[in-house]
């Protein structure tokens, strides 16, 4: 009998340890909509589907990584859009934003609405360390509980006015480092491309890819041709060559300043990806 008792105790302890390893009890309310960090896409989609069937959220054309949600704040219905992000089939970020353009002077109202949203989702902010950017004069907060973080932007001038990002900073930091490495590799390839298009015969005196990811071409304009078309042509050439850039700018080589990773000067031609 005593042996059976110890076996039961061991089983309970082992089961509890296994559960807390997979779903730590103090982290289960860190995400809204009943989601949990490290869920697979299938697990997360199962929850989103159940919310959609209950009429709580509305899917975007069967895209279960994005949906809309509405809640009441001070008798006002607020519409939010949510996006789920996965890395290696593991949920690491939920981005929630207010639909529509935020009006000026509504920063405090957006912030109070966010607090109501947290309460409605049973997200306890007491366990987080709050950091406030007082210099900006905006209602911007970061709630940190390593490695998890809730970033709240409730500003007067944001396009949305209210942005809430729930993220695992271990993954976001990893992805950021990978992106930096990718940009370094792109820049190396970009240098070769820039060298290949320069020449007096084509009227390109200098070319570079900036840190912001734009191809900048320096020319000496004569008779004011359509440099937007010129920029579009070289943007397409760069993309076809496998160079990942956001767009192409044309500047007057004699009226621009070329820095390390940036170019200052009027854009006389523009093309965007």
Coordinates of C-alpha atoms in Angstrom, one line a residue:
X1 CA 0.0 0.0 0.0
X2 CA 2.8 2.4 0.9
X3 CA 4.6 1.5 -2.4
X4 CA 1.4 2.3 -4.4
X5 CA 1.1 5.6 -2.5
X6 CA 4.7 6.6 -3.4
X7 CA 4.1 5.6 -7.0
X8 CA 1.0 7.9 -7.1
X9 CA 2.9 10.8 -5.6
X10 CA 5.8 10.3 -8.1
X11 CA 3.3 10.2 -11.0
X12 CA 1.5 13.4 -9.9
X13 CA 4.8 15.2 -9.4
X14 CA 6.1 14.0 -12.8
X15 CA 2.8 15.0 -14.5
X16 CA 2.8 18.4 -13.0
X17 CA 6.5 19.0 -13.9
X18 CA 5.8 17.9 -17.5
X19 CA 2.8 20.3 -17.7
X20 CA 4.7 23.3 -16.3
X21 CA 7.6 22.6 -18.7
X22 CA 5.2 22.8 -21.7
X23 CA 2.8 25.5 -20.4
X24 CA 4.2 27.4 -17.5
X25 CA 1.3 28.4 -15.3
X26 CA 2.5 32.0 -14.8
X27 CA 2.6 32.5 -18.6
X28 CA -0.8 31.2 -19.7
X29 CA -2.5 34.6 -19.7
X30 CA 0.2 36.4 -21.6
X31 CA -1.6 36.2 -24.9
X32 CA -5.2 37.2 -25.9
X33 CA -7.9 35.1 -27.5
X34 CA -7.0 32.0 -25.5
X35 CA -3.7 31.6 -27.4
X36 CA -0.5 30.5 -25.8
X37 CA 3.2 30.9 -26.7
X38 CA 4.8 28.0 -28.6
X39 CA 1.5 26.7 -30.0
X40 CA 1.7 25.1 -33.4
X41 CA -0.2 26.6 -36.3
X42 CA -2.7 23.8 -36.1
X43 CA -3.3 24.3 -32.4
X44 CA -3.7 28.1 -32.8
X45 CA -5.9 27.7 -35.8
X46 CA -8.1 25.3 -33.9
X47 CA -8.7 28.0 -31.3
X48 CA -9.3 30.7 -33.9
X49 CA -11.7 28.5 -35.8
X50 CA -13.7 27.9 -32.6
X51 CA -13.8 31.7 -31.9
X52 CA -15.0 32.3 -35.4
X53 CA -17.8 29.7 -35.2
X54 CA -18.9 31.4 -31.9
X55 CA -19.0 34.7 -33.7
X56 CA -16.3 36.2 -31.4
X57 CA -13.9 36.9 -34.2
X58 CA -14.2 37.3 -38.0
X59 CA -11.7 35.6 -40.3
X60 CA -10.1 37.3 -43.2
X61 CA -11.1 35.1 -46.2
X62 CA -10.2 31.9 -44.4
X63 CA -6.8 33.3 -43.5
X64 CA -6.6 32.1 -39.9
X65 CA -3.4 34.0 -39.1
X66 CA -5.4 37.2 -39.4
X67 CA -8.8 38.1 -38.0
X68 CA -10.9 41.0 -36.6
X69 CA -12.3 41.4 -33.1
X70 CA -14.6 43.9 -31.6
X71 CA -15.1 45.0 -27.9
X72 CA -16.7 47.8 -26.0
X73 CA -14.9 50.6 -24.3
X74 CA -17.0 53.5 -22.7
X75 CA -20.0 52.3 -24.7
X76 CA -18.0 52.6 -27.9
X77 CA -17.4 49.6 -30.2
X78 CA -13.8 49.3 -31.0
X79 CA -12.7 47.2 -34.0
X80 CA -9.3 45.5 -33.8
X81 CA -7.3 43.5 -36.3
X82 CA -5.0 40.7 -35.1
X83 CA -2.1 38.9 -36.9
X84 CA -0.4 35.7 -35.7
X85 CA 3.2 35.0 -36.5
X86 CA 5.0 31.7 -36.3
X87 CA 8.6 30.6 -36.4
X88 CA 9.4 26.9 -36.9
X89 CA 5.7 26.2 -36.4
X90 CA 5.7 27.9 -33.0
X91 CA 3.6 30.9 -32.1
X92 CA 5.9 33.8 -31.0
X93 CA 4.0 37.0 -31.8
X94 CA 0.5 38.4 -31.8
X95 CA 0.0 41.8 -33.3
X96 CA -3.3 43.6 -32.4
X97 CA -4.2 47.0 -33.9
X98 CA -7.1 49.3 -34.0
X99 CA -8.8 49.5 -37.4
X100 CA -9.1 52.9 -39.0
X101 CA -7.0 56.1 -38.5
X102 CA -6.5 57.4 -35.0
X103 CA -7.6 60.9 -34.4
X104 CA -5.2 63.5 -33.0
X105 CA -5.4 64.0 -29.3
X106 CA -6.8 60.5 -28.6
X107 CA -3.7 59.0 -27.2
X108 CA -5.0 58.7 -23.6
X109 CA -8.3 57.3 -24.9
X110 CA -6.5 54.6 -26.9
X111 CA -4.4 53.8 -23.8
X112 CA -7.5 53.3 -21.6
X113 CA -9.1 51.2 -24.3
X114 CA -6.0 49.0 -24.3
X115 CA -6.2 48.5 -20.6
X116 CA -9.9 47.5 -21.0
X117 CA -8.8 45.0 -23.7
X118 CA -6.2 43.5 -21.4
X119 CA -8.8 43.1 -18.6
X120 CA -11.3 41.5 -21.0
X121 CA -8.7 39.0 -22.1
X122 CA -7.7 38.4 -18.4
X123 CA -4.1 39.4 -19.1
X124 CA -2.5 40.4 -15.8
X125 CA 0.0 43.2 -16.2
X126 CA 1.0 43.1 -12.5
X127 CA 3.7 40.5 -13.1
X128 CA 5.3 42.7 -15.8
X129 CA 7.8 45.5 -15.3
X130 CA 6.4 48.7 -16.9
X131 CA 8.6 51.1 -18.8
X132 CA 7.3 54.4 -20.0
X133 CA 8.9 56.8 -22.6
X134 CA 8.1 60.1 -20.9
X135 CA 10.1 62.2 -23.4
X136 CA 7.9 61.5 -26.4
X137 CA 4.7 62.7 -24.5
X138 CA 2.9 59.7 -25.9
X139 CA 1.3 56.8 -24.1
X140 CA 4.0 54.3 -25.0
X141 CA 4.7 51.4 -22.7
X142 CA 6.7 48.2 -22.7
X143 CA 5.6 45.5 -20.3
X144 CA 8.5 43.0 -19.9
X145 CA 8.7 39.6 -18.3
X146 CA 11.6 37.9 -20.0
X147 CA 11.5 36.5 -22.5
X148 CA 7.9 37.8 -23.1
X149 CA 7.0 41.4 -23.8
X150 CA 3.9 43.4 -24.4
X151 CA 4.5 46.6 -26.3
X152 CA 1.7 49.2 -26.2
X153 CA 1.6 52.2 -28.5
X154 CA -1.3 54.4 -27.8
X155 CA -0.3 57.6 -29.6
X156 CA -1.9 60.8 -30.8
X157 CA -0.5 60.6 -34.3
X158 CA -0.3 57.0 -35.2
X159 CA -2.1 55.7 -38.3
X160 CA -3.8 53.3 -36.0
X161 CA -3.7 55.1 -32.7
X162 CA -3.6 51.9 -30.8
X163 CA -1.1 49.1 -31.4
X164 CA -0.5 46.1 -29.0
X165 CA 2.3 43.6 -29.8
X166 CA 2.7 40.5 -27.7
X167 CA 6.0 38.8 -28.5
X168 CA 8.7 36.3 -27.4
X169 CA 11.8 38.5 -27.5
X170 CA 14.1 35.5 -27.8
X171 CA 12.6 34.8 -31.2
X172 CA 12.2 38.4 -32.4
X173 CA 15.9 39.0 -31.5
X174 CA 16.9 35.9 -33.4
X175 CA 15.0 37.0 -36.5
X176 CA 16.4 40.5 -36.3
X177 CA 20.0 39.1 -36.2
X178 CA 19.2 36.9 -39.2
X179 CA 17.8 39.9 -41.0
X180 CA 20.9 41.9 -40.4
X181 CA 23.1 39.0 -41.6
X182 CA 20.9 38.8 -44.7
X183 CA 21.2 42.5 -45.4
X184 CA 25.0 42.2 -45.1
X185 CA 25.0 39.4 -47.7
X186 CA 22.6 41.4 -49.9
X187 CA 24.9 44.4 -49.7
X188 CA 27.8 42.3 -50.9
X189 CA 25.8 41.2 -53.9
X190 CA 24.4 44.7 -54.3
X191 CA 27.9 46.1 -54.6
X192 CA 28.6 43.9 -57.6
X193 CA 25.3 44.9 -59.2
X194 CA 26.1 48.6 -58.6
X195 CA 29.5 48.2 -60.3
X196 CA 27.9 46.4 -63.2
X197 CA 25.5 49.3 -64.0
X198 CA 27.9 52.2 -63.7
X199 CA 29.5 53.8 -66.7
X200 CA 29.7 57.0 -68.7
X201 CA 28.0 55.3 -71.7
X202 CA 24.8 54.9 -69.7
X203 CA 25.1 58.1 -67.8
X204 CA 25.4 56.5 -64.3
X205 CA 28.3 58.0 -62.4
X206 CA 27.7 56.3 -59.1
X207 CA 25.3 53.7 -57.5
X208 CA 24.9 52.2 -54.1
X209 CA 22.4 50.3 -52.0
X210 CA 21.7 52.2 -48.7
X211 CA 21.2 50.7 -45.3
X212 CA 17.5 51.4 -45.7
X213 CA 17.4 49.0 -48.6
X214 CA 17.1 51.4 -51.6
X215 CA 19.2 51.5 -54.8
X216 CA 20.4 55.1 -55.4
X217 CA 21.8 56.1 -58.8
X218 CA 23.7 59.3 -59.4
X219 CA 23.4 61.0 -62.8
X220 CA 23.9 64.4 -64.4
X221 CA 20.5 65.4 -65.7
X222 CA 20.3 66.9 -69.1
X223 CA 17.0 68.3 -70.6
X224 CA 15.0 66.9 -67.6
X225 CA 14.1 63.4 -68.8
X226 CA 11.6 61.2 -67.0
X227 CA 13.8 59.8 -64.3
X228 CA 10.9 57.9 -62.7
X229 CA 10.9 55.6 -65.7
X230 CA 14.7 55.4 -65.5
X231 CA 14.4 54.4 -61.8
X232 CA 11.7 51.8 -62.6
X233 CA 13.9 50.2 -65.2
X234 CA 16.8 49.8 -62.9
X235 CA 14.6 48.6 -60.0
X236 CA 13.3 45.8 -62.2
X237 CA 16.9 45.0 -63.3
X238 CA 18.0 44.7 -59.6
X239 CA 15.0 42.6 -58.7
X240 CA 15.6 40.3 -61.6
X241 CA 19.2 40.0 -60.5
X242 CA 18.1 38.7 -57.1
X243 CA 18.8 42.0 -55.3
X244 CA 16.2 42.4 -52.5
X245 CA 15.6 46.2 -52.4
X246 CA 12.5 48.3 -51.5
X247 CA 12.9 50.8 -54.4
X248 CA 15.2 52.9 -56.5
X249 CA 16.0 56.6 -56.3
X250 CA 17.8 58.8 -58.9
X251 CA 19.8 61.9 -57.7
X252 CA 21.9 64.6 -59.3
X253 CA 25.5 63.5 -58.7
X254 CA 26.6 67.1 -58.4
X255 CA 23.9 68.1 -55.9
X256 CA 24.0 65.1 -53.5
X257 CA 26.2 63.9 -50.6
X258 CA 27.2 60.2 -50.5
X259 CA 27.7 58.8 -47.1
X260 CA 28.4 55.4 -45.8
X261 CA 25.1 53.6 -46.1
X262 CA 23.1 56.7 -47.1
X263 CA 22.7 59.4 -49.7
X264 CA 21.5 62.9 -49.1
X265 CA 20.0 64.9 -52.0
X266 CA 16.8 65.6 -53.9
X267 CA 15.2 62.5 -55.5
X268 CA 14.7 63.5 -59.1
X269 CA 13.5 60.0 -59.9
X270 CA 11.6 57.4 -57.8
X271 CA 10.3 53.9 -58.2
X272 CA 9.0 51.6 -55.5
X273 CA 8.7 47.8 -55.3

